Tab-separated table of C-alpha atoms and ligand atoms in Angstrom:
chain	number	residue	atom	x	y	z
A	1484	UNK	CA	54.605	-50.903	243.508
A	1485	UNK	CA	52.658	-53.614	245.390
A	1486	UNK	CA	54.188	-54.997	248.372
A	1487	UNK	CA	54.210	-58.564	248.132
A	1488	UNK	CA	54.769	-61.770	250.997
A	1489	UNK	CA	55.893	-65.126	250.359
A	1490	UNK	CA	54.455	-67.868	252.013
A	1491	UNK	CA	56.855	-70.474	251.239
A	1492	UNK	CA	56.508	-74.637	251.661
A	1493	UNK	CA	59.993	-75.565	252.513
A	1494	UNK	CA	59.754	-79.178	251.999
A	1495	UNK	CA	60.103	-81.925	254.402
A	1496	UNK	CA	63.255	-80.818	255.600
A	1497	UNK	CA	66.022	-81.693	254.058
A	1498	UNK	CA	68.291	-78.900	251.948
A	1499	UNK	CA	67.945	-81.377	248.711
A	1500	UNK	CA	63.768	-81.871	248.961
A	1501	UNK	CA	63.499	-77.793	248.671
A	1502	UNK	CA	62.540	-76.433	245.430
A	1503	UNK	CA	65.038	-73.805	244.001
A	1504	UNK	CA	62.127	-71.660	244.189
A	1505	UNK	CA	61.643	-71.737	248.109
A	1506	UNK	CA	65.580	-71.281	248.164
A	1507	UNK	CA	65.475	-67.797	246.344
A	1508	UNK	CA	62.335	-66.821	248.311
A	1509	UNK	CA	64.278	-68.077	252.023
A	1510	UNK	CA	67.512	-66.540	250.237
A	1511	UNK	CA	65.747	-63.028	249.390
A	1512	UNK	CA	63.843	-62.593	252.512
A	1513	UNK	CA	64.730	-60.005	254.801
A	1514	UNK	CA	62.637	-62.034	257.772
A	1515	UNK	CA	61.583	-65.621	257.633
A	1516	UNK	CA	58.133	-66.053	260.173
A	1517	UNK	CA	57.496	-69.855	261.261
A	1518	UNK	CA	56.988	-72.226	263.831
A	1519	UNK	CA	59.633	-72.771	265.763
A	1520	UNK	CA	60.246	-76.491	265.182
A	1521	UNK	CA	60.483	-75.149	261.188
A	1522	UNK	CA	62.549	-71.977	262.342
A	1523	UNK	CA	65.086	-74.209	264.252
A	1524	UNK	CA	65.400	-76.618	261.107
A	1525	UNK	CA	65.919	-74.261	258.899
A	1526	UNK	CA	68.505	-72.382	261.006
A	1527	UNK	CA	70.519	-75.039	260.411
A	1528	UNK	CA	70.760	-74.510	257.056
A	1529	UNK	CA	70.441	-70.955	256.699
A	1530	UNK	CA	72.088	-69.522	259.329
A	1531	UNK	CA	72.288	-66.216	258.031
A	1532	UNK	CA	68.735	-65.398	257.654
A	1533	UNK	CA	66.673	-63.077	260.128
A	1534	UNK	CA	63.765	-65.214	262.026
A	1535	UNK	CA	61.207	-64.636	264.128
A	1536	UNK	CA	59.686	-67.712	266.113
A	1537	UNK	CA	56.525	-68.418	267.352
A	1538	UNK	CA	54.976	-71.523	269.175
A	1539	UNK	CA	52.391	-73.303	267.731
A	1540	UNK	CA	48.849	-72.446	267.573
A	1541	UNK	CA	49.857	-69.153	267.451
A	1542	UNK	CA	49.196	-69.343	263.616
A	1543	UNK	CA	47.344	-65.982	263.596
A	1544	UNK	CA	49.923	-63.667	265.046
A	1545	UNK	CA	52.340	-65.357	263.208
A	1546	UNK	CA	50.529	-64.342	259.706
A	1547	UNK	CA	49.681	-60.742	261.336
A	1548	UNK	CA	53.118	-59.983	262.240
A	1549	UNK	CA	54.049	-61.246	258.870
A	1550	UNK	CA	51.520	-59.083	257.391
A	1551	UNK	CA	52.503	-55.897	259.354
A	1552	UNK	CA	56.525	-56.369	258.566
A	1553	UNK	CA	55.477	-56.663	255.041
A	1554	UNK	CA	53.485	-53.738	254.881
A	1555	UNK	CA	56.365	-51.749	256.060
A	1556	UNK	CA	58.753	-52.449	253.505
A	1557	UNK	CA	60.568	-55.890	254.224
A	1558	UNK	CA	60.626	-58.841	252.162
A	1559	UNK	CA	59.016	-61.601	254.171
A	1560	UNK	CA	59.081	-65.158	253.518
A	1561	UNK	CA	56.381	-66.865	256.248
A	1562	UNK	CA	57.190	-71.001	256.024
A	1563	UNK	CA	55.356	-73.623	256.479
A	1564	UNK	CA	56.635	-77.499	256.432
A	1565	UNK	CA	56.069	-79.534	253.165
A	1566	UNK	CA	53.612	-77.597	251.384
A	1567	UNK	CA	51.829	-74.642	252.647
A	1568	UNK	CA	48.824	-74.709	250.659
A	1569	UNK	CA	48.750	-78.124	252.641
A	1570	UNK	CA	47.357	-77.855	256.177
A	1571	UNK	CA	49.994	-74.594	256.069
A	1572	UNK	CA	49.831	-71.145	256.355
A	1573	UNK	CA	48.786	-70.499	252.773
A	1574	UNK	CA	45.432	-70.264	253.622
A	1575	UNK	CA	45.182	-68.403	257.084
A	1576	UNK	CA	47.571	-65.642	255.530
A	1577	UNK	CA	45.201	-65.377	252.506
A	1578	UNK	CA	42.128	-64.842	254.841
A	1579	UNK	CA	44.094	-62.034	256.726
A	1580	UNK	CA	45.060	-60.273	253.748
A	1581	UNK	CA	41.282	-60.369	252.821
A	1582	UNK	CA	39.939	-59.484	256.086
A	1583	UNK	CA	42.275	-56.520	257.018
A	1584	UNK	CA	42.235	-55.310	253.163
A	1585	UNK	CA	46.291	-55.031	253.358
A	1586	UNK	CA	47.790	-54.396	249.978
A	1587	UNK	CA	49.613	-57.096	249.515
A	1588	UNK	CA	50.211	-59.550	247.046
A	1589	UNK	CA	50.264	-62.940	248.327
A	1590	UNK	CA	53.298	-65.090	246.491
A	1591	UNK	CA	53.027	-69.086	247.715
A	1592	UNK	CA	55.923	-71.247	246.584
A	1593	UNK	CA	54.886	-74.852	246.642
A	1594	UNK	CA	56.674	-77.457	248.330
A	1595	UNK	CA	56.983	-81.472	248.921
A	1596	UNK	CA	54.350	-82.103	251.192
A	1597	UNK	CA	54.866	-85.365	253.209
A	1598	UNK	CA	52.977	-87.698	251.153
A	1599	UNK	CA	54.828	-87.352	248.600
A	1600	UNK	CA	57.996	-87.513	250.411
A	1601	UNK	CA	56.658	-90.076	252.323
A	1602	UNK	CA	55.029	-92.275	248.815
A	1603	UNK	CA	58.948	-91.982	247.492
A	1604	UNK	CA	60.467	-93.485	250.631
A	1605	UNK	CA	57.773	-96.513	250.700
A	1606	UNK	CA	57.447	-97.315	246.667
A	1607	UNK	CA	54.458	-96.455	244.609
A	1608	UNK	CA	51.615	-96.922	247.070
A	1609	UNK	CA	50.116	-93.355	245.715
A	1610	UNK	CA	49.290	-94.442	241.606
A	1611	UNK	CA	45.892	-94.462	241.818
A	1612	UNK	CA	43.108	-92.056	243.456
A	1613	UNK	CA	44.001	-90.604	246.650
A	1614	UNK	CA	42.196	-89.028	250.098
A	1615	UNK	CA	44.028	-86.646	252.471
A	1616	UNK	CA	42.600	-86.518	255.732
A	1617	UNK	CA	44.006	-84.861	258.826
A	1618	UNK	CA	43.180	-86.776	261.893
A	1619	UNK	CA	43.072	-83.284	263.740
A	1620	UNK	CA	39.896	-81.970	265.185
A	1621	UNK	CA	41.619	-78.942	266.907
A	1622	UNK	CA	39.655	-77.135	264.459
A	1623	UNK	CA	37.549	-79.775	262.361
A	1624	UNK	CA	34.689	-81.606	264.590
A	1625	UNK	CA	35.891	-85.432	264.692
A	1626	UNK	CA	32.235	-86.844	263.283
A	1627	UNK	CA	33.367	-85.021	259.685
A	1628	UNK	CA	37.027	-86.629	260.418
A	1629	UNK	CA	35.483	-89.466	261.039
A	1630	UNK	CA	32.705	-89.223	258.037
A	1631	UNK	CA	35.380	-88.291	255.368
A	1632	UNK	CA	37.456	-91.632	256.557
A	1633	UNK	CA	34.312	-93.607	255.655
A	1634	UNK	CA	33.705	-92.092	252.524
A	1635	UNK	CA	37.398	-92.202	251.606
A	1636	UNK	CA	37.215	-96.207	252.460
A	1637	UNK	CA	34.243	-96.935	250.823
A	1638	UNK	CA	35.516	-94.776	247.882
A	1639	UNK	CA	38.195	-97.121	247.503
A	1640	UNK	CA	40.659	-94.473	247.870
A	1641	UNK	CA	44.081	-94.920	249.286
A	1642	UNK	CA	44.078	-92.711	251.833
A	1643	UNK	CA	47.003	-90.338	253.710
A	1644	UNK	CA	46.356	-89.646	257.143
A	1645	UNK	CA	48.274	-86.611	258.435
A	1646	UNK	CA	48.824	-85.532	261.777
A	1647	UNK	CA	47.690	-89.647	262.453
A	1648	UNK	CA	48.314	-89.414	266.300
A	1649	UNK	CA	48.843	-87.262	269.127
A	1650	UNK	CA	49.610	-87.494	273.101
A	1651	UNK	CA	45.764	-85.706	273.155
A	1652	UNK	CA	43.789	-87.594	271.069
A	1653	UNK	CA	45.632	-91.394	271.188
A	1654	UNK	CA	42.810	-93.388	269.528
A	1655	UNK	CA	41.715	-91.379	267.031
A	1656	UNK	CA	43.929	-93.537	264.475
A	1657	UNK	CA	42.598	-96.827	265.670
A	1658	UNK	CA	39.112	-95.874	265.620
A	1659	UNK	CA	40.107	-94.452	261.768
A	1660	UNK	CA	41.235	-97.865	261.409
A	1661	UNK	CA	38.033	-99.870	262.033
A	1662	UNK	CA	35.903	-97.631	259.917
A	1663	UNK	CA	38.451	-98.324	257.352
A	1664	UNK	CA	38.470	-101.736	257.884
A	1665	UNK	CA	34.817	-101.766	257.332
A	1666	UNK	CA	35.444	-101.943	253.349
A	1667	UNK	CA	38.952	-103.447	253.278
A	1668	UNK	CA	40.772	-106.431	254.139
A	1669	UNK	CA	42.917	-106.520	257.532
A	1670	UNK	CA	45.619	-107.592	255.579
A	1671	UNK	CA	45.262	-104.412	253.406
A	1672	UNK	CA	49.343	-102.576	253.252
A	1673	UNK	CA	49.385	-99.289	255.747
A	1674	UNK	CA	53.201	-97.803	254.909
A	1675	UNK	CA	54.338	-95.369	257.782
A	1676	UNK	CA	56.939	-92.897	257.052
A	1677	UNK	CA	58.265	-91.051	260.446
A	1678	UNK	CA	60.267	-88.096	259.688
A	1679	UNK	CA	60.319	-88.757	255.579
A	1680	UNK	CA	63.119	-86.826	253.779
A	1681	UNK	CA	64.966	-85.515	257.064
A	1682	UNK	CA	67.257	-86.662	259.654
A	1683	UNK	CA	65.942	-89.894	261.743
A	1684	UNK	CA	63.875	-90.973	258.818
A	1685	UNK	CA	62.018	-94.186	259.028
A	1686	UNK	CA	59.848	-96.095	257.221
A	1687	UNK	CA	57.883	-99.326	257.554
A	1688	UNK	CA	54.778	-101.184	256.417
A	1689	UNK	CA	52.615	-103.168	258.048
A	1690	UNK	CA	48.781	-104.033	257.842
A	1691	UNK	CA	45.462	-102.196	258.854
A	1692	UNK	CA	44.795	-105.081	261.636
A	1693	UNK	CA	47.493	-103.744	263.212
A	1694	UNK	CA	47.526	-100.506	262.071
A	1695	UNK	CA	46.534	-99.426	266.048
A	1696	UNK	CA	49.331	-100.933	267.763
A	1697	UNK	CA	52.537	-99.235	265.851
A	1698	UNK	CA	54.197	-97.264	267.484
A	1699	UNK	CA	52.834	-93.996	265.267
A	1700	UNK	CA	53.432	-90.263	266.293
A	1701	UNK	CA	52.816	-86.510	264.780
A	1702	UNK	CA	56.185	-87.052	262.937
A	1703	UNK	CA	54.290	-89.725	260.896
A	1704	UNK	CA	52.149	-89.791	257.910
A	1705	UNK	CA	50.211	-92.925	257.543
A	1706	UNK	CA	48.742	-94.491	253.403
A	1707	UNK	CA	46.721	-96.822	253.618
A	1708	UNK	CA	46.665	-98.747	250.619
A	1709	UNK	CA	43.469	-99.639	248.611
A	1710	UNK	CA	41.955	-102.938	247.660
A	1711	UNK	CA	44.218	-103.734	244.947
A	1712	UNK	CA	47.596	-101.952	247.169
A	1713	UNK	CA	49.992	-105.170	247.303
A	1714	UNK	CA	53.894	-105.207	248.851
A	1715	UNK	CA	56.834	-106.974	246.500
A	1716	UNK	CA	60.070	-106.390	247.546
A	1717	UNK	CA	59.294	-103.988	250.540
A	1718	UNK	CA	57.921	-102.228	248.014
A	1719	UNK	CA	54.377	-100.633	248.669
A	1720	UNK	CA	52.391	-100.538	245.023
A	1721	UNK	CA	48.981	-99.300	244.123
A	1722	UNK	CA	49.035	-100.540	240.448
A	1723	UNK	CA	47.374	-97.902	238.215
A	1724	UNK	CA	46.249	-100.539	235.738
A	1725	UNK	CA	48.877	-101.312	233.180
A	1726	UNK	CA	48.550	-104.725	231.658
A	1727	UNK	CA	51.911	-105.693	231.838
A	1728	UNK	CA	52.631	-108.495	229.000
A	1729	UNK	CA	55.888	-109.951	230.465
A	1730	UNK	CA	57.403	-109.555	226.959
A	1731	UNK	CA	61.409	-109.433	227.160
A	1732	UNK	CA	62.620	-105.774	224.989
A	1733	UNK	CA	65.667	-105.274	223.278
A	1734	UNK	CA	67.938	-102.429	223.049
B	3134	SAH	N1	52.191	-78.658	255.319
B	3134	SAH	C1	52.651	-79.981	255.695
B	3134	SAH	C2	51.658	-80.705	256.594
B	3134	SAH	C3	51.485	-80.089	257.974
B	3134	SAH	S1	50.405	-81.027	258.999
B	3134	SAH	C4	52.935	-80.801	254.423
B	3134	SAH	O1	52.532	-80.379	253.329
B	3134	SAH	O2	53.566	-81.853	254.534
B	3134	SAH	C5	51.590	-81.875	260.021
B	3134	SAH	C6	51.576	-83.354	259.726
B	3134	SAH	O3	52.166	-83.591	258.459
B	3134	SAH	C7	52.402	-84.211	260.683
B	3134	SAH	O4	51.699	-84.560	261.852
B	3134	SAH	C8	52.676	-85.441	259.826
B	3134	SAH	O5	51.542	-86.272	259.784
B	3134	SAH	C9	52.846	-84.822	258.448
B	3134	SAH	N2	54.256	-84.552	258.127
B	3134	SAH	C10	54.804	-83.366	257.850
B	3134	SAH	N3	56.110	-83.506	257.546
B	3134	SAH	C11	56.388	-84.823	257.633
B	3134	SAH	C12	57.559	-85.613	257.417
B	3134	SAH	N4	58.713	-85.046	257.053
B	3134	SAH	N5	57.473	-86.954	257.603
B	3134	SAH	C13	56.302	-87.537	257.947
B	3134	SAH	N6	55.163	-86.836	258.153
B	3134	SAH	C14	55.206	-85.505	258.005
């Protein structure tokens, strides 16, 4: 038979945001591969599982470990945060398989990636058309970044910035922020979500003017709402277009 590899999205974090899939992969594994920020959090919850570590960037020997462990026999489960078909592993381990021909089915288990963790904590701010953008450019030159956030505004989009901010690049996400504010308001809602559906989760919205000054880090995602994005309640809510009569029902 085939030897097979899971490459699992565990979620944001928390044991209740995991799918019951991703349990049974974690639960079946006989090695779960990660970064060790994920490895750590999820020792916590499974303590009885068999990890192996590894720092980040080191995405690559991570996957060919993985691969290699798999090949001889074990049931691996390589994990990503969220989703990993979403800025995860899924694709990396996907290109290895290809490029060293192993025989090995690849299995991914979807998972909660943060914006929609992140879309539950702050309302409804994600009903109509959406843009995910990593503000990354370890390996995506900034002027696409950069390009896509234009589009994305212009497009009217609402649109999710991951990784929005890091000691390294510290004004990538205000200089996001003016070319977004070159098609919307400066009143227009930004919701920030730091560590959505795990411990120390926060949440709070504010506007694109001053979008640059919060105090926004890689545990944050960042929406930006679209033209029509309002706030009611501390509620963030892209309406999707019903025309809501008012009318009073009865049960
Ligand atoms: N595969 C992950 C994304 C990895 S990229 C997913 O699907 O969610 C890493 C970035 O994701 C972080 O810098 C942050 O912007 C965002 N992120 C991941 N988990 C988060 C969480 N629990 N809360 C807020 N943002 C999160």
């Amino acid at each position: 038979m085939k030897a097979s590899i899971y490459v699992v999205g565990f979620g944001p974090g928390g044991r209740a945001d995991m799918t019951q899939q991703a349990v049974t992969a974690l639960e079946q594994a006989d090695l779960v591969i990660g970064y060790t920020t994920y490895v750590n959090l999820l020792r916590k919850l499974f303590p009885d599982l068999t990890y192996y570590a590894a720092p980040m960037r080191k995405e690559e020997e991570r996957c060919r470990i993985a691969v290699q462990k798999a090949l001889s026999g074990k049931i691996v489960a390589l994990v990503s945060g969220g989703d990993s078909g979403i800025y995860g592993m899924a694709g990396i381990l996907l290109e290895i398989v290809e490029e060293t021909g192993a025989d090995l089915e690849v299995i991914a288990v979807p998972g909660v990636t943060a914006a929609s963790a992140a879309s539950a904590v702050l309302g409804a701010p994600l009903m109509h058309d959406f843009a995910v953008i990593s503000l990354s450019d370890c390996m995506t030159p900034l002027d696409l970044i950069f390009r896509r956030v234009s589009c994305a505004a212009e497009g009217d989009f609402v649109i999710c910035l991951y990784n929005p901010r890091s000691k390294s690049r510290p004004h990538y996400l205000a200089q996001a922020a003016a070319r977004i504010g070159q098609f919307r308001k400066p009143e227009t809602p930004v919701g920030i979500v730091k560590n959505a559906g795990r411990e120390g989760e926060t949440a709070w919205i504010t506007t694109l003017e001053k979008l640059p000054e919060e105090p926004v880090d890689m545990f944050c995602i960042v929406i930006v709402g679209n033209s029509q994005t309002y706030v009611k309640n501390g509620k963030m809510i892209t309406p999707r277009g019903y025309c809501l009569s008012g009318m009073e029902t009865q049960v």
